mmCIF file of C-alpha atoms in Angstrom:
data_model
loop_
_atom_site.group_PDB
_atom_site.id
_atom_site.type_symbol
_atom_site.label_atom_id
_atom_site.label_comp_id
_atom_site.label_asym_id
_atom_site.label_seq_id
_atom_site.Cartn_x
_atom_site.Cartn_y
_atom_site.Cartn_z
ATOM 1 C CA MET O 1 6.110 -8.584 -0.699
ATOM 2 C CA SER O 2 6.986 -5.031 -0.351
ATOM 3 C CA GLN O 3 5.641 -4.018 -3.931
ATOM 4 C CA ASP O 4 2.841 -4.961 -6.663
ATOM 5 C CA VAL O 5 3.700 -8.452 -7.872
ATOM 6 C CA LEU O 6 2.814 -7.566 -11.556
ATOM 7 C CA SER O 7 4.903 -4.540 -11.923
ATOM 8 C CA ALA O 8 7.746 -6.044 -9.988
ATOM 9 C CA ILE O 9 8.151 -9.174 -12.244
ATOM 10 C CA SER O 10 9.837 -8.653 -15.637
ATOM 11 C CA THR O 11 11.311 -10.752 -18.552
ATOM 12 C CA GLU O 12 14.545 -10.621 -16.880
ATOM 13 C CA SER O 13 13.252 -12.265 -13.612
ATOM 14 C CA VAL O 14 14.436 -15.800 -12.804
ATOM 15 C CA LEU O 15 12.961 -18.039 -10.167
ATOM 16 C CA TYR O 16 14.907 -21.093 -9.095
ATOM 17 C CA TYR O 17 13.257 -23.977 -7.382
ATOM 18 C CA THR O 18 14.630 -27.293 -5.961
ATOM 19 C CA VAL O 19 12.468 -30.075 -7.466
ATOM 20 C CA THR O 20 12.482 -33.981 -7.489
ATOM 21 C CA TYR O 21 13.082 -35.511 -10.693
ATOM 22 C CA ARG O 22 11.945 -39.025 -11.371
ATOM 23 C CA GLU O 23 13.477 -40.871 -14.524
ATOM 24 C CA ASN O 24 10.872 -41.825 -17.374
ATOM 25 C CA PHE O 25 8.558 -39.044 -15.926
ATOM 26 C CA GLU O 26 7.852 -35.885 -18.006
ATOM 27 C CA GLY O 27 7.178 -32.961 -16.174
ATOM 28 C CA PHE O 28 7.091 -32.257 -12.499
ATOM 29 C CA ASP O 29 5.156 -30.745 -9.591
ATOM 30 C CA ILE O 30 6.515 -28.410 -6.936
ATOM 31 C CA ILE O 31 4.433 -28.662 -3.664
ATOM 32 C CA ALA O 32 4.630 -26.507 -0.745
ATOM 33 C CA LEU O 33 2.681 -27.392 2.433
ATOM 34 C CA LEU O 34 1.765 -24.362 4.287
ATOM 35 C CA MET O 35 -0.390 -23.629 7.618
ATOM 36 C CA TRP O 36 -3.240 -21.627 5.791
ATOM 37 C CA LYS O 37 -6.182 -20.173 8.012
ATOM 38 C CA GLY O 38 -5.677 -22.680 10.774
ATOM 39 C CA THR O 39 -5.059 -26.023 8.543
ATOM 40 C CA GLU O 40 -2.321 -27.424 6.749
ATOM 41 C CA GLN O 41 -2.923 -27.194 3.084
ATOM 42 C CA GLN O 42 -0.837 -28.015 -0.172
ATOM 43 C CA PHE O 43 -0.158 -25.536 -2.924
ATOM 44 C CA LYS O 44 1.184 -26.411 -6.273
ATOM 45 C CA ASN O 45 2.662 -24.954 -9.442
ATOM 46 C CA TYR O 46 -0.129 -21.886 -9.836
ATOM 47 C CA LYS O 47 0.282 -20.887 -6.611
ATOM 48 C CA LEU O 48 3.870 -20.394 -6.105
ATOM 49 C CA ILE O 49 4.131 -16.774 -5.756
ATOM 50 C CA LEU O 50 1.597 -17.050 -2.770
ATOM 51 C CA ARG O 51 3.099 -14.140 -0.256
ATOM 52 C CA SER O 52 2.995 -15.924 2.803
ATOM 53 C CA ILE O 53 5.301 -15.918 5.763
ATOM 54 C CA ASP O 54 4.977 -18.944 8.294
ATOM 55 C CA LEU O 55 7.610 -18.712 11.236
ATOM 56 C CA SER O 56 5.152 -20.608 13.657
ATOM 57 C CA SER O 57 6.533 -22.862 16.602
ATOM 58 C CA ASN O 58 10.084 -21.674 16.953
ATOM 59 C CA GLN O 59 11.918 -20.220 19.469
ATOM 60 C CA LEU O 60 11.846 -16.504 18.069
ATOM 61 C CA ILE O 61 12.476 -13.964 20.702
ATOM 62 C CA GLY O 62 12.674 -10.150 20.779
ATOM 63 C CA GLU O 63 10.186 -7.763 18.647
ATOM 64 C CA ILE O 64 8.293 -8.152 15.479
ATOM 65 C CA PRO O 65 10.543 -5.883 13.218
ATOM 66 C CA LYS O 66 8.779 -2.592 12.322
ATOM 67 C CA GLU O 67 9.689 -2.966 8.805
ATOM 68 C CA ILE O 68 6.919 -5.752 8.407
ATOM 69 C CA GLU O 69 4.557 -2.895 7.889
ATOM 70 C CA ASN O 70 5.952 -2.505 4.473
ATOM 71 C CA LEU O 71 5.356 -5.707 3.304
ATOM 72 C CA ILE O 72 2.018 -4.425 1.804
ATOM 73 C CA GLU O 73 1.404 -7.436 -0.746
ATOM 74 C CA LEU O 74 1.680 -10.105 2.339
ATOM 75 C CA VAL O 75 -1.233 -12.110 2.202
ATOM 76 C CA SER O 76 -0.594 -14.515 5.305
ATOM 77 C CA LEU O 77 1.592 -13.899 8.196
ATOM 78 C CA ASN O 78 1.711 -16.590 11.123
ATOM 79 C CA LEU O 79 4.225 -15.955 14.050
ATOM 80 C CA SER O 80 2.202 -17.959 16.509
ATOM 81 C CA SER O 81 3.870 -20.362 19.285
ATOM 82 C CA ASN O 82 6.863 -18.300 19.780
ATOM 83 C CA HIS O 83 8.632 -15.985 22.628
ATOM 84 C CA LEU O 84 8.107 -12.694 20.788
ATOM 85 C CA THR O 85 7.705 -9.582 23.099
ATOM 86 C CA GLY O 86 6.909 -5.856 22.454
ATOM 87 C CA LYS O 87 3.915 -4.158 20.980
ATOM 88 C CA ILE O 88 2.009 -4.808 17.671
ATOM 89 C CA THR O 89 3.541 -2.309 15.397
ATOM 90 C CA SER O 90 0.930 0.454 14.885
ATOM 91 C CA GLU O 91 0.993 0.633 11.121
ATOM 92 C CA ILE O 92 -0.026 -2.799 10.688
ATOM 93 C CA GLY O 93 -3.094 -1.548 9.004
ATOM 94 C CA ARG O 94 -0.856 -0.832 5.779
ATOM 95 C CA LEU O 95 -0.993 -4.576 4.960
ATOM 96 C CA THR O 96 -4.207 -4.100 3.442
ATOM 97 C CA SER O 97 -3.986 -7.472 1.273
ATOM 98 C CA LEU O 98 -3.552 -9.412 4.679
ATOM 99 C CA GLU O 99 -6.211 -12.422 4.877
ATOM 100 C CA PHE O 100 -4.582 -14.434 7.511
ATOM 101 C CA LEU O 101 -2.990 -13.105 10.814
ATOM 102 C CA ASP O 102 -1.913 -15.217 13.894
ATOM 103 C CA LEU O 103 0.201 -13.698 16.543
ATOM 104 C CA SER O 104 -1.262 -16.238 19.228
ATOM 105 C CA ARG O 105 0.768 -17.657 22.078
ATOM 106 C CA ASN O 106 3.702 -14.917 22.403
ATOM 107 C CA HIS O 107 4.216 -12.332 24.993
ATOM 108 C CA LEU O 108 3.138 -9.380 23.146
ATOM 109 C CA PHE O 109 1.805 -6.534 25.323
ATOM 110 C CA GLY O 110 0.140 -2.893 24.697
ATOM 111 C CA PRO O 111 -3.195 -2.291 22.880
ATOM 112 C CA ILE O 112 -4.440 -3.579 19.742
ATOM 113 C CA PRO O 113 -3.501 -1.049 16.755
ATOM 114 C CA SER O 114 -6.570 0.815 15.685
ATOM 115 C CA SER O 115 -5.004 0.363 12.226
ATOM 116 C CA LEU O 116 -5.751 -3.221 12.285
ATOM 117 C CA ALA O 117 -9.674 -2.539 11.605
ATOM 118 C CA GLN O 118 -8.632 -1.135 8.004
ATOM 119 C CA ILE O 119 -7.716 -4.338 6.570
ATOM 120 C CA ASP O 120 -11.122 -5.235 5.280
ATOM 121 C CA ARG O 121 -9.675 -8.682 3.862
ATOM 122 C CA LEU O 122 -8.859 -10.096 6.886
ATOM 123 C CA SER O 123 -10.817 -13.511 7.445
ATOM 124 C CA LEU O 124 -8.943 -15.149 10.240
ATOM 125 C CA LEU O 125 -7.311 -13.443 13.305
ATOM 126 C CA ASN O 126 -5.786 -14.935 16.446
ATOM 127 C CA LEU O 127 -4.422 -12.562 18.847
ATOM 128 C CA SER O 128 -4.932 -14.949 21.950
ATOM 129 C CA ASN O 129 -2.707 -15.892 24.726
ATOM 130 C CA ASN O 130 -0.433 -12.894 24.888
ATOM 131 C CA ASN O 131 -0.458 -10.012 27.173
ATOM 132 C CA LEU O 132 -2.423 -7.274 25.083
ATOM 133 C CA SER O 133 -4.616 -4.830 26.937
ATOM 134 C CA GLY O 134 -7.302 -2.130 26.558
ATOM 135 C CA ARG O 135 -10.253 -1.731 24.304
ATOM 136 C CA ILE O 136 -10.495 -3.929 21.283
ATOM 137 C CA PRO O 137 -10.616 -1.139 18.577
ATOM 138 C CA ILE O 138 -14.286 -0.553 17.491
ATOM 139 C CA GLY O 139 -15.101 -1.733 13.960
ATOM 140 C CA THR O 140 -17.208 -4.105 12.058
ATOM 141 C CA GLN O 141 -14.215 -6.214 10.964
ATOM 142 C CA LEU O 142 -12.887 -6.798 14.508
ATOM 143 C CA GLN O 143 -16.027 -7.467 16.214
ATOM 144 C CA SER O 144 -17.103 -9.873 13.621
ATOM 145 C CA PHE O 145 -14.307 -12.426 15.022
ATOM 146 C CA VAL O 146 -14.972 -14.965 17.573
ATOM 147 C CA ALA O 147 -14.096 -14.212 21.142
ATOM 148 C CA SER O 148 -11.640 -16.957 21.161
ATOM 149 C CA SER O 149 -9.482 -14.650 18.815
ATOM 150 C CA TYR O 150 -8.743 -12.319 21.839
ATOM 151 C CA GLU O 151 -9.161 -14.711 24.681
ATOM 152 C CA GLY O 152 -5.970 -15.316 27.151
ATOM 153 C CA ASN O 153 -5.128 -11.423 27.200
ATOM 154 C CA ALA O 154 -6.227 -10.736 30.924
ATOM 155 C CA ASP O 155 -6.337 -6.766 30.381
ATOM 156 C CA LEU O 156 -8.030 -6.730 26.949
ATOM 157 C CA CYS O 157 -11.837 -5.678 26.876
ATOM 158 C CA GLY O 158 -14.612 -4.871 24.669
ATOM 159 C CA LYS O 159 -16.816 -6.712 22.122
ATOM 160 C CA PRO O 160 -16.519 -9.787 21.198
ATOM 161 C CA LEU O 161 -15.404 -10.273 24.681
ATOM 162 C CA ASP O 162 -17.592 -10.455 27.780
ATOM 163 C CA LYS O 163 -15.364 -8.393 29.685
ATOM 164 C CA LYS O 164 -16.513 -4.755 29.595
ATOM 165 C CA CYS O 165 -14.361 -1.812 29.382
ATOM 166 C CA PRO O 166 -14.157 0.878 32.323
ATOM 167 C CA GLY O 167 -17.082 3.354 31.581
ATOM 168 C CA ASP O 168 -19.082 0.799 29.981
ATOM 169 C CA GLU O 169 -21.051 -0.276 33.013
ATOM 170 C CA GLU O 170 -21.823 3.233 33.819
ATOM 171 C CA ALA O 171 -23.174 4.072 30.620
ATOM 172 C CA ALA O 172 -25.331 0.853 30.651
ATOM 173 C CA HIS O 173 -26.666 2.073 33.998
ATOM 174 C CA GLU O 174 -27.603 5.409 33.111
ATOM 175 C CA LYS O 175 -31.377 5.888 32.874
ATOM 176 C CA PRO O 176 -32.859 7.194 29.498
ATOM 177 C CA GLU O 177 -34.146 10.566 29.609
ATOM 178 C CA THR O 178 -37.955 10.841 30.362
ATOM 179 C CA VAL O 179 -40.131 13.541 30.417
ATOM 180 C CA GLU O 180 -40.884 14.760 33.854
ATOM 181 C CA GLU O 181 -44.542 15.083 34.793
ATOM 182 C CA SER O 182 -45.278 18.756 35.975
ATOM 183 C CA SER O 183 -45.559 19.321 39.694
ATOM 184 C CA PRO O 184 -48.704 20.646 41.075
ATOM 185 C CA GLU O 185 -47.221 24.117 41.608
ATOM 186 C CA ASP O 186 -46.585 24.239 37.725
ATOM 187 C CA LYS O 187 -50.094 23.073 36.798
ATOM 188 C CA LYS O 188 -51.511 25.791 39.039
ATOM 189 C CA SER O 189 -49.694 28.634 37.244
ATOM 190 C CA ILE O 190 -50.904 26.878 33.870
ATOM 191 C CA TYR O 191 -54.551 27.175 34.875
ATOM 192 C CA LEU O 192 -54.116 30.689 36.285
ATOM 193 C CA SER O 193 -52.618 31.800 32.967
ATOM 194 C CA VAL O 194 -55.495 30.226 31.039
ATOM 195 C CA GLY O 195 -58.162 31.692 33.207
ATOM 196 C CA LEU O 196 -56.741 35.360 33.234
ATOM 197 C CA GLY O 197 -56.457 34.715 29.298
ATOM 198 C CA PHE O 198 -60.042 33.739 29.201
ATOM 199 C CA ILE O 199 -61.285 36.678 31.507
ATOM 200 C CA THR O 200 -59.228 39.141 29.530
ATOM 201 C CA GLY O 201 -60.687 38.222 26.132
ATOM 202 C CA PHE O 202 -63.968 38.125 27.550
ATOM 203 C CA TRP O 203 -64.081 41.752 28.867
ATOM 204 C CA ALA O 204 -61.952 42.964 25.895
ATOM 205 C CA LEU O 205 -65.029 41.789 23.504
ATOM 206 C CA TRP O 206 -68.072 42.348 25.777
ATOM 207 C CA GLY O 207 -66.495 45.215 27.749
ATOM 208 C CA SER O 208 -66.039 47.360 24.536
ATOM 209 C CA LEU O 209 -69.702 46.438 23.213
ATOM 210 C CA PHE O 210 -71.008 47.466 26.548
ATOM 211 C CA LEU O 211 -69.157 50.818 27.090
ATOM 212 C CA ILE O 212 -69.088 52.073 23.355
ATOM 213 C CA ARG O 213 -72.531 52.632 22.033
ATOM 214 C CA THR O 214 -71.654 52.695 18.195
ATOM 215 C CA TRP O 215 -69.792 49.372 18.299
ATOM 216 C CA ARG O 216 -72.772 47.840 20.170
ATOM 217 C CA HIS O 217 -75.098 49.195 17.247
ATOM 218 C CA LYS O 218 -73.032 47.846 14.574
ATOM 219 C CA TYR O 219 -72.459 44.416 16.397
ATOM 220 C CA VAL O 220 -76.526 44.273 16.434
ATOM 221 C CA LEU O 221 -77.052 45.132 13.159
ATOM 222 C CA PHE O 222 -74.179 42.512 12.051
ATOM 223 C CA LEU O 223 -76.189 39.937 14.047
ATOM 224 C CA ASN O 224 -79.262 40.483 12.421
ATOM 225 C CA ASN O 225 -77.852 40.342 9.028
ATOM 226 C CA ILE O 226 -76.661 37.074 9.761
ATOM 227 C CA VAL O 227 -80.110 36.016 11.159
ATOM 228 C CA ASP O 228 -81.935 37.282 7.880
ATOM 229 C CA ARG O 229 -79.516 35.149 5.600
ATOM 230 C CA ILE O 230 -80.299 32.373 7.426
ATOM 231 C CA THR O 231 -83.838 32.549 7.632
ATOM 232 C CA SER O 232 -83.910 33.471 3.591
ATOM 233 C CA LEU O 233 -81.921 30.139 3.030
ATOM 234 C CA TRP O 234 -84.847 28.252 4.528
ATOM 235 C CA ARG O 235 -87.914 29.911 2.665
#
């Protein structure tokens, strides 16, 4: 379980199994009953190398061994219905082959490790009925499970649970930013600026024509030329 199966198996490997042999019967079947993804299922010969640990419904005590994070080829881990305590190992995300994880009905405490969100193959998760606390790590994988996967942890919060974490309510009640309407004083200053600009431009043009004689004559000639061109187009 701690290394790649294909690279670990050699020609010298020998596997021993306990079998039941019946007289006058050729061949045999090795059948294993395993709690797999919530239901008890049978696994025969071709699935004997199934990498699974099921120690559920015993009287186990103490913490989950940290060394379990080294079982990188582990596919199924069921330690439910025991008396395990302590925190979930922070490096559980190393078990990237894990498809089934059931740690429910124990006495585990502390936060859910954020590395758990790295296991993208995980299709069944049950952490219910422990003493876990804090926010459920944000990640598409962990939020996709039903709320019952996390229920029974009084201090656990965040989606998919209905219980919100501290700070979430304040963020939800914050009003979105809106463009404030201009006050009457602001409008007066805008109108005044527009009026002054218009007056300045008006007198800059017409005042110059009125005071400077050469400019006035050129402007009149310019207008006469425009009028002549327009009238010539209509003839």
